Coordinates of C-alpha atoms in Angstrom, one line a residue:
X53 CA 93.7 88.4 129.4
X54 CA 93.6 91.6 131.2
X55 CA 90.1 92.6 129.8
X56 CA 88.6 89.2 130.7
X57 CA 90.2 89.3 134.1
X58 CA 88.2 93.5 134.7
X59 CA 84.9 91.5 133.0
X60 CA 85.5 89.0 135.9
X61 CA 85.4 91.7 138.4
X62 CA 82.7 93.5 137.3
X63 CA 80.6 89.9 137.4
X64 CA 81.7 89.5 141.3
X65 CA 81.0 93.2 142.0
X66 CA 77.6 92.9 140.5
X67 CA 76.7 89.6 142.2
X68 CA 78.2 90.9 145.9
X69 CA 75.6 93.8 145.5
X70 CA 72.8 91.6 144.2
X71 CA 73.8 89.4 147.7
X72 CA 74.2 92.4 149.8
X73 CA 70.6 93.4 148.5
X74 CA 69.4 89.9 149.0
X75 CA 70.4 89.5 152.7
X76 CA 69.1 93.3 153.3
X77 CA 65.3 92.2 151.6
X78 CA 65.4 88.8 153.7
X79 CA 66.4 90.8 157.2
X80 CA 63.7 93.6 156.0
X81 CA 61.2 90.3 156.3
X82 CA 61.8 89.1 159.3
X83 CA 58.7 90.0 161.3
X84 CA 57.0 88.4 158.3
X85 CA 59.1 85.3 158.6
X86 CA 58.9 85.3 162.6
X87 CA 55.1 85.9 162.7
X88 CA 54.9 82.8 160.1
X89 CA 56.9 80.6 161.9
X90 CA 55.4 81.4 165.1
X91 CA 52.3 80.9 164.4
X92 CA 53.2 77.4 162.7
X93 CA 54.6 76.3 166.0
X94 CA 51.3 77.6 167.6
X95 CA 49.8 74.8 165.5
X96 CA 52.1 72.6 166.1
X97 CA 51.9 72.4 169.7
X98 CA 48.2 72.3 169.9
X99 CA 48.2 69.3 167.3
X100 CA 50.5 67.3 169.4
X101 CA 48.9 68.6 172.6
X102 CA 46.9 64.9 172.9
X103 CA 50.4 62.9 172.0
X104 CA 52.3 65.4 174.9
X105 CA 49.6 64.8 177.3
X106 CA 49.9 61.4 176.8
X107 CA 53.9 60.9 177.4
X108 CA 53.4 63.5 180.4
X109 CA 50.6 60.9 182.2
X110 CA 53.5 57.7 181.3
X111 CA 56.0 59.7 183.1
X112 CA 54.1 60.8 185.9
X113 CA 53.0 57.9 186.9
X114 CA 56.4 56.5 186.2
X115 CA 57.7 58.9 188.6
X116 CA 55.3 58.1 190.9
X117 CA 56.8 54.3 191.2
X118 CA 60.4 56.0 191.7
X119 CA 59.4 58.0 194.8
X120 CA 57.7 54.7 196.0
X121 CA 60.8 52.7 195.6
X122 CA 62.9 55.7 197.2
X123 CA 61.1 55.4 200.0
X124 CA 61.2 51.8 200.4
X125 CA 64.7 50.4 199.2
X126 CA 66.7 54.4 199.9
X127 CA 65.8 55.6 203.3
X128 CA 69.3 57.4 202.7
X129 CA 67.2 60.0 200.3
X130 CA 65.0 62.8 201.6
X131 CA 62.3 64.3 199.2
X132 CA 62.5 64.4 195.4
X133 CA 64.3 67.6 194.6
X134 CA 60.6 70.2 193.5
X135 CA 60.3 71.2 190.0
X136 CA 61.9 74.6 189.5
X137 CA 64.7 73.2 191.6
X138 CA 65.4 70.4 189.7
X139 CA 65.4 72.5 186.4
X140 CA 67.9 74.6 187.5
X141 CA 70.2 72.0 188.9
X142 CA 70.7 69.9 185.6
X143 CA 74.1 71.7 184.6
X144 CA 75.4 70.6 188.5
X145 CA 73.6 67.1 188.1
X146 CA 74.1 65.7 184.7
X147 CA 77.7 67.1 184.1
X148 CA 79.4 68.6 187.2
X149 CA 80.3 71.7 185.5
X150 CA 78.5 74.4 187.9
X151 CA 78.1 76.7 185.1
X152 CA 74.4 78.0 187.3
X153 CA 76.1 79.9 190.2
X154 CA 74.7 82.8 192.1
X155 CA 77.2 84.9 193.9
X156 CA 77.0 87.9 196.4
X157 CA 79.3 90.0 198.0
X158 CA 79.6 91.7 201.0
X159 CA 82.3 94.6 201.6
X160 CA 83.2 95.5 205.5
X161 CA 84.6 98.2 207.5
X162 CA 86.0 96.6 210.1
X163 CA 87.7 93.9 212.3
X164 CA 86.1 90.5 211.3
X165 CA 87.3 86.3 211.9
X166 CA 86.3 83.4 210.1
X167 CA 85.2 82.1 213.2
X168 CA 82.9 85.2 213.8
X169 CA 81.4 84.3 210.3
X170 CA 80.8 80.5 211.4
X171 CA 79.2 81.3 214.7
X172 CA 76.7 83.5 213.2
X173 CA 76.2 81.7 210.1
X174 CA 75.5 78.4 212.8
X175 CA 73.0 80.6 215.1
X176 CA 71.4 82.6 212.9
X177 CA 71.0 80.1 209.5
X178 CA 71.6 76.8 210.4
X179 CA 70.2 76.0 213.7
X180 CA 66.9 78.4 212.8
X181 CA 63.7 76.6 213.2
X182 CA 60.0 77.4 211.3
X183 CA 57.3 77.7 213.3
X184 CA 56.0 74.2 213.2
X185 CA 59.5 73.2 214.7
X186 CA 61.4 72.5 211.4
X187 CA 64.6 73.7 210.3
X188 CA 64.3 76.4 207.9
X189 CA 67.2 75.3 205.7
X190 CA 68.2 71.8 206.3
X191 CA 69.4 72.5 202.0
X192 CA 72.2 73.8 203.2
X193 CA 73.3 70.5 204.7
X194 CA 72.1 67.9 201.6
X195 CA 73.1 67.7 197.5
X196 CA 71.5 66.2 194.8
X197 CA 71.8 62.6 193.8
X198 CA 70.3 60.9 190.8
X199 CA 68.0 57.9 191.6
X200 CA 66.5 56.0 188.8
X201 CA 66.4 59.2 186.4
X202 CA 65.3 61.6 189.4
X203 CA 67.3 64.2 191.5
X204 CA 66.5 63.5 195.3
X205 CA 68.2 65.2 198.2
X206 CA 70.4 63.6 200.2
X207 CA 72.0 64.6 203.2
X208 CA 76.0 65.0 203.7
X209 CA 77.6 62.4 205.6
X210 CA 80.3 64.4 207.7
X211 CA 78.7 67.8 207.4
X212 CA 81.5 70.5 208.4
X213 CA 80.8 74.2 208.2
X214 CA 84.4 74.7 208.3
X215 CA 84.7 73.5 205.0
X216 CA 82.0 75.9 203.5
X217 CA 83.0 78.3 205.9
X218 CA 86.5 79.7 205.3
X219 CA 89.3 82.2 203.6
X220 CA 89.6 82.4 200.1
X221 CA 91.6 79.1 199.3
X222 CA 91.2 79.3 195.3
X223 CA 94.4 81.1 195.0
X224 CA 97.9 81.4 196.4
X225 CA 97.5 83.5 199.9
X226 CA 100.5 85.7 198.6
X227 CA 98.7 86.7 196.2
X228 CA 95.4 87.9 198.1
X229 CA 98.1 90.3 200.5
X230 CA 96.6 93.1 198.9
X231 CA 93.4 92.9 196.6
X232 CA 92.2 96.2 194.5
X233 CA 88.7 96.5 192.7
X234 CA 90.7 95.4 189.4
X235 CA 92.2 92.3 190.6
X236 CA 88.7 91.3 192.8
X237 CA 87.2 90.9 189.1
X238 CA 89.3 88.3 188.3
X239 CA 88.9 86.4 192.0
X240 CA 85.1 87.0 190.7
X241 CA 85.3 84.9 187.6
X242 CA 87.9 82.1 189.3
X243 CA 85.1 81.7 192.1
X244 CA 81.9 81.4 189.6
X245 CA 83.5 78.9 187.3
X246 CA 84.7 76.2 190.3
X247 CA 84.2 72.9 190.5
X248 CA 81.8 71.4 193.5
X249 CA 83.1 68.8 195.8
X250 CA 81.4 65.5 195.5
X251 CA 79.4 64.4 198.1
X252 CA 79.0 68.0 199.4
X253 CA 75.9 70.8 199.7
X254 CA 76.6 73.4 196.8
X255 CA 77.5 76.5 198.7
X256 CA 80.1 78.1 200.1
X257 CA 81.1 81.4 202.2
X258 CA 84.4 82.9 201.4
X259 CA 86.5 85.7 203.4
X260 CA 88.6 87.5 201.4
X261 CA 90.7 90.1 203.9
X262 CA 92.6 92.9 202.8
X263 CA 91.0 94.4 200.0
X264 CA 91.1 98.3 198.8
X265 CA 88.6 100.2 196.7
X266 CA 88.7 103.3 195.4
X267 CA 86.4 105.0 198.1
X268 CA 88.6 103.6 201.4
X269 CA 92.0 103.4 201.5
X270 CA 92.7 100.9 204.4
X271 CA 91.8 97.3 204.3
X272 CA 88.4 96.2 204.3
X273 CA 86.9 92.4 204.4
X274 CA 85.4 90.6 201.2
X275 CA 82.2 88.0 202.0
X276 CA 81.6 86.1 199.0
X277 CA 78.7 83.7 199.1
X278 CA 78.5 81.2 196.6
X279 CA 75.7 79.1 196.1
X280 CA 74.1 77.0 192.8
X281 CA 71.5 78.3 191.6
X282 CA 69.9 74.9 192.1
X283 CA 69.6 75.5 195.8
X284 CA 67.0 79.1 195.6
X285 CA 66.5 82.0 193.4
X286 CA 67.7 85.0 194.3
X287 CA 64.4 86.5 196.6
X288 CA 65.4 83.3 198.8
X289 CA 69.4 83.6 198.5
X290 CA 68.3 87.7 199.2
X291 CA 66.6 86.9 202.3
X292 CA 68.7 83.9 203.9
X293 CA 71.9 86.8 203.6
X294 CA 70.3 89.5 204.8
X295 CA 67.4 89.0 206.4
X296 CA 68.5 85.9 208.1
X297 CA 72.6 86.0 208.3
X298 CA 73.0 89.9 208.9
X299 CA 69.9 90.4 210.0
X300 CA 68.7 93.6 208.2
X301 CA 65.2 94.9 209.6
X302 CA 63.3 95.6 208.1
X303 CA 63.2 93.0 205.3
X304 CA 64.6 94.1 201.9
X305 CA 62.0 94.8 199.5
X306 CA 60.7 92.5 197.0
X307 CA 61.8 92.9 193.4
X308 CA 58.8 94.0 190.9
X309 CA 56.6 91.1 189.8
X310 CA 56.3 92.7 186.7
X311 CA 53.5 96.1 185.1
X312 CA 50.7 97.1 187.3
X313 CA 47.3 96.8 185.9
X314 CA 43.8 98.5 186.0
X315 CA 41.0 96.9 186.1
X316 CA 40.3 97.5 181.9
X317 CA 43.2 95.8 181.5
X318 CA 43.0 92.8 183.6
X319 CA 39.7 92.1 182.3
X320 CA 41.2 92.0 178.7
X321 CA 43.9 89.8 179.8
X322 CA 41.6 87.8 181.1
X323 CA 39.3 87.9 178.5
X324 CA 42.1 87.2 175.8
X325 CA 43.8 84.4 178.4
X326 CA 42.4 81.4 175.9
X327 CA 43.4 82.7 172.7
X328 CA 46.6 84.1 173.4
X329 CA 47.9 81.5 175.3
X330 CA 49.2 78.9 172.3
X331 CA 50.4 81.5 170.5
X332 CA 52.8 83.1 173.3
X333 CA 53.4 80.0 174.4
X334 CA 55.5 79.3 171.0
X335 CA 56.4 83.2 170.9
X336 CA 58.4 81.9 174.2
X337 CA 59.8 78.9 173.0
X338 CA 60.9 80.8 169.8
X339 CA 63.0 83.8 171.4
X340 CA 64.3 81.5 173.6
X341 CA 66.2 79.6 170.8
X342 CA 67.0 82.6 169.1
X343 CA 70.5 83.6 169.4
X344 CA 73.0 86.0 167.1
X345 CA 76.0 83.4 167.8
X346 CA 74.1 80.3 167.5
X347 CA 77.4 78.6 166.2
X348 CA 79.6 79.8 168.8
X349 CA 80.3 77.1 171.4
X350 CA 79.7 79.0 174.5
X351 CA 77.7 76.7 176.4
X352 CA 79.9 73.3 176.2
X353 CA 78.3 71.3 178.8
X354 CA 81.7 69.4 180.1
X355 CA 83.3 72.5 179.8
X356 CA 83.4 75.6 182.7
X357 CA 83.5 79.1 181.3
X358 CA 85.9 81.7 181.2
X359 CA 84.3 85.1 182.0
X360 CA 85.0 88.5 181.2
X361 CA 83.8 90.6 184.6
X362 CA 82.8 94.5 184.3
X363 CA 82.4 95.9 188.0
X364 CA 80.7 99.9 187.2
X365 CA 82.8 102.4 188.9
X366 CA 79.8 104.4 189.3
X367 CA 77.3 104.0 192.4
X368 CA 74.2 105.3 190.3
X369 CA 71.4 106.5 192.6
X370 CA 68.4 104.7 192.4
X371 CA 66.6 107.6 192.6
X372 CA 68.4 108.8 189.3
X373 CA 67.0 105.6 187.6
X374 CA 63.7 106.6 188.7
X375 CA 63.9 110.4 187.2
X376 CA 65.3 108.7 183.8
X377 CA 61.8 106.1 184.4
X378 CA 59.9 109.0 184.9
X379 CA 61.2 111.2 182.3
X380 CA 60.5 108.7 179.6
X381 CA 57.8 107.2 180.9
X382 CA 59.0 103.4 180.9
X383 CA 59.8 101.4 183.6
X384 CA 62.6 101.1 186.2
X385 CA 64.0 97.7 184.9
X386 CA 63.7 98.6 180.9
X387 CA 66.0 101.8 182.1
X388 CA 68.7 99.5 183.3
X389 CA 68.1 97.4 180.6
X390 CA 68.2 100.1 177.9
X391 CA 71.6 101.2 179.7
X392 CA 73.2 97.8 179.6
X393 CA 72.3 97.6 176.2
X394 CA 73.8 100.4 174.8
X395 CA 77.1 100.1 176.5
X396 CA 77.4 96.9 175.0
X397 CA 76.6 98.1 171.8
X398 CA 79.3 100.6 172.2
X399 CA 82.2 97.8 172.8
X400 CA 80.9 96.1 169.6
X401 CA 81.1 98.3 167.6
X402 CA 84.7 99.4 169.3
X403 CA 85.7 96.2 168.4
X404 CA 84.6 95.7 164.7
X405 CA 82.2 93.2 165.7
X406 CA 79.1 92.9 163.6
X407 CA 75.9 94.5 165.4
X408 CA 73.1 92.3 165.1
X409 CA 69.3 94.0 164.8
X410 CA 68.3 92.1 168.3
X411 CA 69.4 90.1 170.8
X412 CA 67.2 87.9 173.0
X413 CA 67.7 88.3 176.7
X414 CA 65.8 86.5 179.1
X415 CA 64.9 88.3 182.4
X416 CA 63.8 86.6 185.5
X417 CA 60.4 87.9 187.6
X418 CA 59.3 86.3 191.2
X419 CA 56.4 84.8 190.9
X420 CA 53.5 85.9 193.0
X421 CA 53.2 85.1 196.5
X422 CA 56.7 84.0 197.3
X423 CA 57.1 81.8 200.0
X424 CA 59.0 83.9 203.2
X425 CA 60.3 80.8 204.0
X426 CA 62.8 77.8 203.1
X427 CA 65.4 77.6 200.4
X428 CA 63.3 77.4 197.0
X429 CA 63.1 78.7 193.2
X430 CA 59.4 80.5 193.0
X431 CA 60.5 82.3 189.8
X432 CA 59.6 82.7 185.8
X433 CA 61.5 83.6 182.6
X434 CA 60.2 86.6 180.3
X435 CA 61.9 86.5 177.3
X436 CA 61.9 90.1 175.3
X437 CA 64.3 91.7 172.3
X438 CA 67.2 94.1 172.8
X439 CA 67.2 96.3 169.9
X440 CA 71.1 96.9 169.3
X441 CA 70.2 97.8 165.6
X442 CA 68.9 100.9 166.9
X443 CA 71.2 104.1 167.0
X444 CA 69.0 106.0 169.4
X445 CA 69.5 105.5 173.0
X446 CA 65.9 106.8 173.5
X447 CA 64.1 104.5 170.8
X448 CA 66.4 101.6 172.5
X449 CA 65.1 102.5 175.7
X450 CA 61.4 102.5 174.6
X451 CA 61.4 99.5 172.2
X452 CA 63.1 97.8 175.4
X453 CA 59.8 99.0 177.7
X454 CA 57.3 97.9 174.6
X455 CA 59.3 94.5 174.0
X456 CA 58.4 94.2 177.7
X457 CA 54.7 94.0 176.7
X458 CA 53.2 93.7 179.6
X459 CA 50.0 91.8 178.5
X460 CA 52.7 88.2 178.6
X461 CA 52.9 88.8 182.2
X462 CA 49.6 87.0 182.5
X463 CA 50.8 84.4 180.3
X464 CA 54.0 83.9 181.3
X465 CA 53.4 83.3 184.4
X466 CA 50.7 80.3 183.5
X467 CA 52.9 79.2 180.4
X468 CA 56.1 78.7 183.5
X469 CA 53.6 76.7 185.7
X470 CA 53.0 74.6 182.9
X471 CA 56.3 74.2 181.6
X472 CA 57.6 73.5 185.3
X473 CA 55.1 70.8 185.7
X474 CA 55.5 69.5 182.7
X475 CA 59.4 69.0 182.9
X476 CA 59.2 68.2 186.7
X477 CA 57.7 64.6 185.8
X478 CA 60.7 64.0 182.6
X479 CA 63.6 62.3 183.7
X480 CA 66.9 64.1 184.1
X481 CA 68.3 62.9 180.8
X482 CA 65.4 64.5 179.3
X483 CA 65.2 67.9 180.7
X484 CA 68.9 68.3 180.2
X485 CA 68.6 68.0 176.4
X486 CA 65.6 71.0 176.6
X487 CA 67.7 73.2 179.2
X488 CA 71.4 72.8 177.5
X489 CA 69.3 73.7 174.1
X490 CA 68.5 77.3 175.4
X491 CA 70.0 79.6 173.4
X492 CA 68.7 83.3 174.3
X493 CA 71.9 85.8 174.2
X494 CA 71.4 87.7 177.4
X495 CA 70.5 86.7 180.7
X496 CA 69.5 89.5 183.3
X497 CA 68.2 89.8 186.9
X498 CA 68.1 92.7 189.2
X499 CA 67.3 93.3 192.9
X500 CA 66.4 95.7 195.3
X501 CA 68.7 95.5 198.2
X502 CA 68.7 96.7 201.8
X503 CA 67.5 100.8 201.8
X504 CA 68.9 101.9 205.1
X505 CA 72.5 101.3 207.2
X506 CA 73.2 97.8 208.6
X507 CA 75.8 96.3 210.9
X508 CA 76.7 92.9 210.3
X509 CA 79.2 91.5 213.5
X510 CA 80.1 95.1 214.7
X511 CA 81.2 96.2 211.1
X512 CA 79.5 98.5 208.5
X513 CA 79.0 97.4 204.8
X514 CA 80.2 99.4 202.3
X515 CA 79.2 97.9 199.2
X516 CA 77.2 94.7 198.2
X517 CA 78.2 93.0 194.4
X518 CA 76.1 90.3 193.5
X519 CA 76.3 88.4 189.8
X520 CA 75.3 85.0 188.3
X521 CA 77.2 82.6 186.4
X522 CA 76.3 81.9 182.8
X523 CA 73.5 78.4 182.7
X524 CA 73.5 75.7 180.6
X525 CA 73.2 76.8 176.9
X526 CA 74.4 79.3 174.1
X527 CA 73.6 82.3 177.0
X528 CA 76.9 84.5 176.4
X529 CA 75.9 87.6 179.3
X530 CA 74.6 87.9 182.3
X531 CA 73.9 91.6 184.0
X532 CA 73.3 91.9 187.6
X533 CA 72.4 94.6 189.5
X534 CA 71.9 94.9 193.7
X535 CA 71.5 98.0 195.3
X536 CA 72.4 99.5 198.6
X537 CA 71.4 102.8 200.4
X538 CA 69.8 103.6 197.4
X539 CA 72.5 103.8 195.2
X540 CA 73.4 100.5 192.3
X541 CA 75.9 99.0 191.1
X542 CA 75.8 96.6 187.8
X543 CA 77.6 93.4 187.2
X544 CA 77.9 92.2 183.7
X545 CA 80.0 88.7 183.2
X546 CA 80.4 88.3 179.2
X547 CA 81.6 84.7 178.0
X548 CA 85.4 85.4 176.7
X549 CA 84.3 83.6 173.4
X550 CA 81.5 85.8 172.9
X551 CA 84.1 89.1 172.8
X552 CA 87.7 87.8 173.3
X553 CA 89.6 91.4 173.8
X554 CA 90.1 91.9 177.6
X555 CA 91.7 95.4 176.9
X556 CA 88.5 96.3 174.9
X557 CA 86.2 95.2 177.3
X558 CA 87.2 97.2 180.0
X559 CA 85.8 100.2 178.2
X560 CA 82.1 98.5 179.0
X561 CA 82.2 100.6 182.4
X562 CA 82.4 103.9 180.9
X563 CA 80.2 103.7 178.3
X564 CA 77.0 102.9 180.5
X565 CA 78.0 105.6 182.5
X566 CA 77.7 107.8 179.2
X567 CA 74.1 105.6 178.5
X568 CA 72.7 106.7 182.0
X569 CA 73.8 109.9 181.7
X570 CA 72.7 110.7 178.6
X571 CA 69.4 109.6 178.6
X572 CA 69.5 111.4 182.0
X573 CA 69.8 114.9 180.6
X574 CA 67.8 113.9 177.3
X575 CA 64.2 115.7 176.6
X576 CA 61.2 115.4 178.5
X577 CA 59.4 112.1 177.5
X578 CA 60.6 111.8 173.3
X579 CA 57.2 111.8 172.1
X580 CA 58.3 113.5 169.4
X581 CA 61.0 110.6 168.5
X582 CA 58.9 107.9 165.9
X583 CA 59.6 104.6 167.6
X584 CA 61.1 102.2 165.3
X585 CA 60.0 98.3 165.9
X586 CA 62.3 95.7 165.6
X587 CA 61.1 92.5 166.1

């Protein structure tokens, strides 16, 4: 019994090794597997390119007859809610949930009133006008209604700015009489996961007094702006706050619409455009599906999300991230990125999580010629790899820059015009099924922010936050970064089903401090260092 209970053994030994070998020589072909199976969806959209056209033409004209009848039998509507817009405003429109929230934060040295807030938020925002007479935002005082399988704007019956306009309400006021940095996280994730009112424009401005950071020890004044994502992207939210509302001159820059070129290069983009274009076109649609944790339900559409929030202790100079860009020879964002990704690598494997090869992340870049004006999305999604499989922070960081090829600028941006267009003539129903299927892991967007001192109502900012709330889908993170007098902070909100241990978690600060610094004081550009691909 004994002996056939050891042969047993040995026969469950041998076939967990010829598994383990199995799974290692199936994850060894992967590029194989993905280059196959992109290229077969590469065929399969241009074989169903006549039957797409087709349905595309029935629902535009469809559309068509919807804004007719809007304007005949609804003179309660305003416009159709634009393409980009109306993408982004599914998770608000089809299920309430307002997963898609963009928040930014203001710190203030100083004596400030709500009322101060109102008044200037009234002059400066509400009442401005556009040069043909118009008012610049008149978003801010209209939601979305669905009309005949179309999101149009409609304007709010009572409109009150005191009821976007006030103190922090979410929570009992006794326990807001003292707020530290530790305890603002968790205001942080109670603000991005609320409800919209009915009825009402999705934003809102929140003053949070008394709060104490590390840096000052007396009380300071906490802005939160909240607004769907729906509404703008962040260029527009970036200008309306502090272009418009605090009035920062001059403007903030503009964040990097992706690699420069020369003039070799654009001529074999150009030249390539027509061949290419299929193929990344399903290279898109492919790593936007793609995710680790496919099974896990983070993206529960009736559901709003609980978030895990890390606030970086360190206020990295932006002109550090630039040495590390030069050092290396990468670019600024892939720095951050590489940074981000490390860290997070770290609290995996502090956690005996498995570490997966790659992760999908999808990172947002303006398109070109944004609009200076009006409340709009003018944006498009690049979708690259995040190599946690690699050990090295300085191969991480340089298969982040090369996963950022930069030769699907040219195509993503004419492969998101299309896609726009495309799903701006679908019915709601329709595009919420495609955008509550995306299933990238990672979500990231960073900003430039205002370079030189400010006062906003006679007080001085000493810090800006600014993060986004988790969209539609099987997204589990979202890293944010804003900077200010040239220095950065970063913002990473992580799904709590994605990594449950709070305790854990808070270790995610220190370790992309260690990142940063260590591929700060690492060799002159790695050359030397064979870069490993992982597709």
């Amino acid at each position: 019994m004994a002996e056939s209970k050891s042969v047993l053994a040995e026969m469950f030994h041998t076939f967990e090794e010829l598994w383990l070998k199995t799974v290692a020589d199936m994850e060894s072909w992967y590029p194989v597997r993905r280059k196959i199976t992109i290229i077969l969806l590469a065929a399969w959209i241009v074989l169903t390119s006549p039957v797409t056209l087709l349905v595309i033409l029935l629902f535009s004209v469809y559309k068509l007859i919807v804004v007719g009848l809007a304007k005949m039998l609804r003179p309660d509507l305003s416009s159709p809610v634009p393409g980009p817009s109306n993408i982004l405003s599914q998770d608000y429109g089809m299920s309430k949930s307002s997963k898609f929230n963009i928040l930014t934060m203001l710190v203030l040295d100083g004596d400030i009133t709500i009322s101060q807030v109102r008044t200037a938020f009234q002059t400066r925002v509400l009442n401005k006008r556009m040069g043909n007479g118009e008012r610049e935002y008149p978003e801010l005082c209209q939601y979305w209604t669905n009309y005949l399988g179309y999101f149009f704007w409609k304007t709010e019956k009572n409109f009150s700015l005191q009821s976007h306009v006030r103190m922090y309400d979410y929570r009992n006021p006794q326990s807001l009489e003292r707020v530290n940095e530790k305890e603002l996280k968790g205001l942080i994730a109670d603000v991005l996961s609320q409800p919209w009112k009915d009825g009402c424009s999705p934003w809102e401005i929140l003053m949070l007094p008394n709060y104490f950071d590390s840096v000052i020890d007396r009380p300071q004044t906490v802005l939160m702006f909240r607004i769907h994502h729906g509404m703008g992207d962040g260029q527009s939210i970036m200008r309306l706050t502090f272009n418009d509302l605090a009035q920062v001159q001059p403007q903030i820059p503009s964040p990097s619409n992706g690699p420069k070129f020369t003039l070799s290069e654009k001529i074999f983009a150009i030249s390539t455009l027509p061949f290419r274009l299929f193929y990344d076109m399903a290279e898109m649609a492919y790593e936007s599906t793609e995710n680790v944790w496919g099974k896990l339900e983070l993206g529960d559409p009736h559901k709003n999300r609980q978030y895990h929030v890390c606030l970086t202790s360190q206020r990295y100079p932006v002109d550090m991230i630039k040495a590390i860009k030069n050092k290396h020879n990468v670019s600024f964002i892939s720095v951050v990125c590489a940074a981000i990704c490390g860290g997070i690598r770290r609290l995996l494997l502090e956690g005996n999580c498995e570490v997966p090869r790659r992760f999908s992340c999808g990172a947002a870049y303006p398109l070109p010629n944004h609009p200076k004006t009006r409340l709009l999305n003018h944006a498009f999604l690049l979708f690259t790899k995040w190599p946690f499989g690699l050990e090295s922070r300085e191969e991480r960081l340089q298969n982040i820059f090369n996963s950022m090829h930069k030769s699907k600028f040219y195509t993503g941006v004419i492969i998101s015009n299309v896609i726009i267009k495309v799903l701006d003539v679908l019915p709601n129903v329709l595009q919420w099924l495609i955008t509550n299927n995306s299933r990238a892991t990672i979500a990231a967007s960073f900003f430039p922010g205002p370079e030189k001192p400010f006062q906003y109502l006679d007080c001085t900012p000493t810090d800006i936050l600014f993060t986004v709330g988790l969209p539609a889908g099987k997204w589990g993170i979202f890293c944010t970064s804003l900077s200010l007098f040239g220095k950065q902070r970063f913002v990473i909100n992580m799904d709590k089903k994605f990594f449950p241990s709070e305790v854990l978690f808070e270790k995610l600060d220190e370790y992309i401090a260690q990142e940063i610094f260590a591929l700060h004081n690492s060799p002159e550009k790695f050359k030397s260092v064979k870069n490993k691909k992982i597709d």
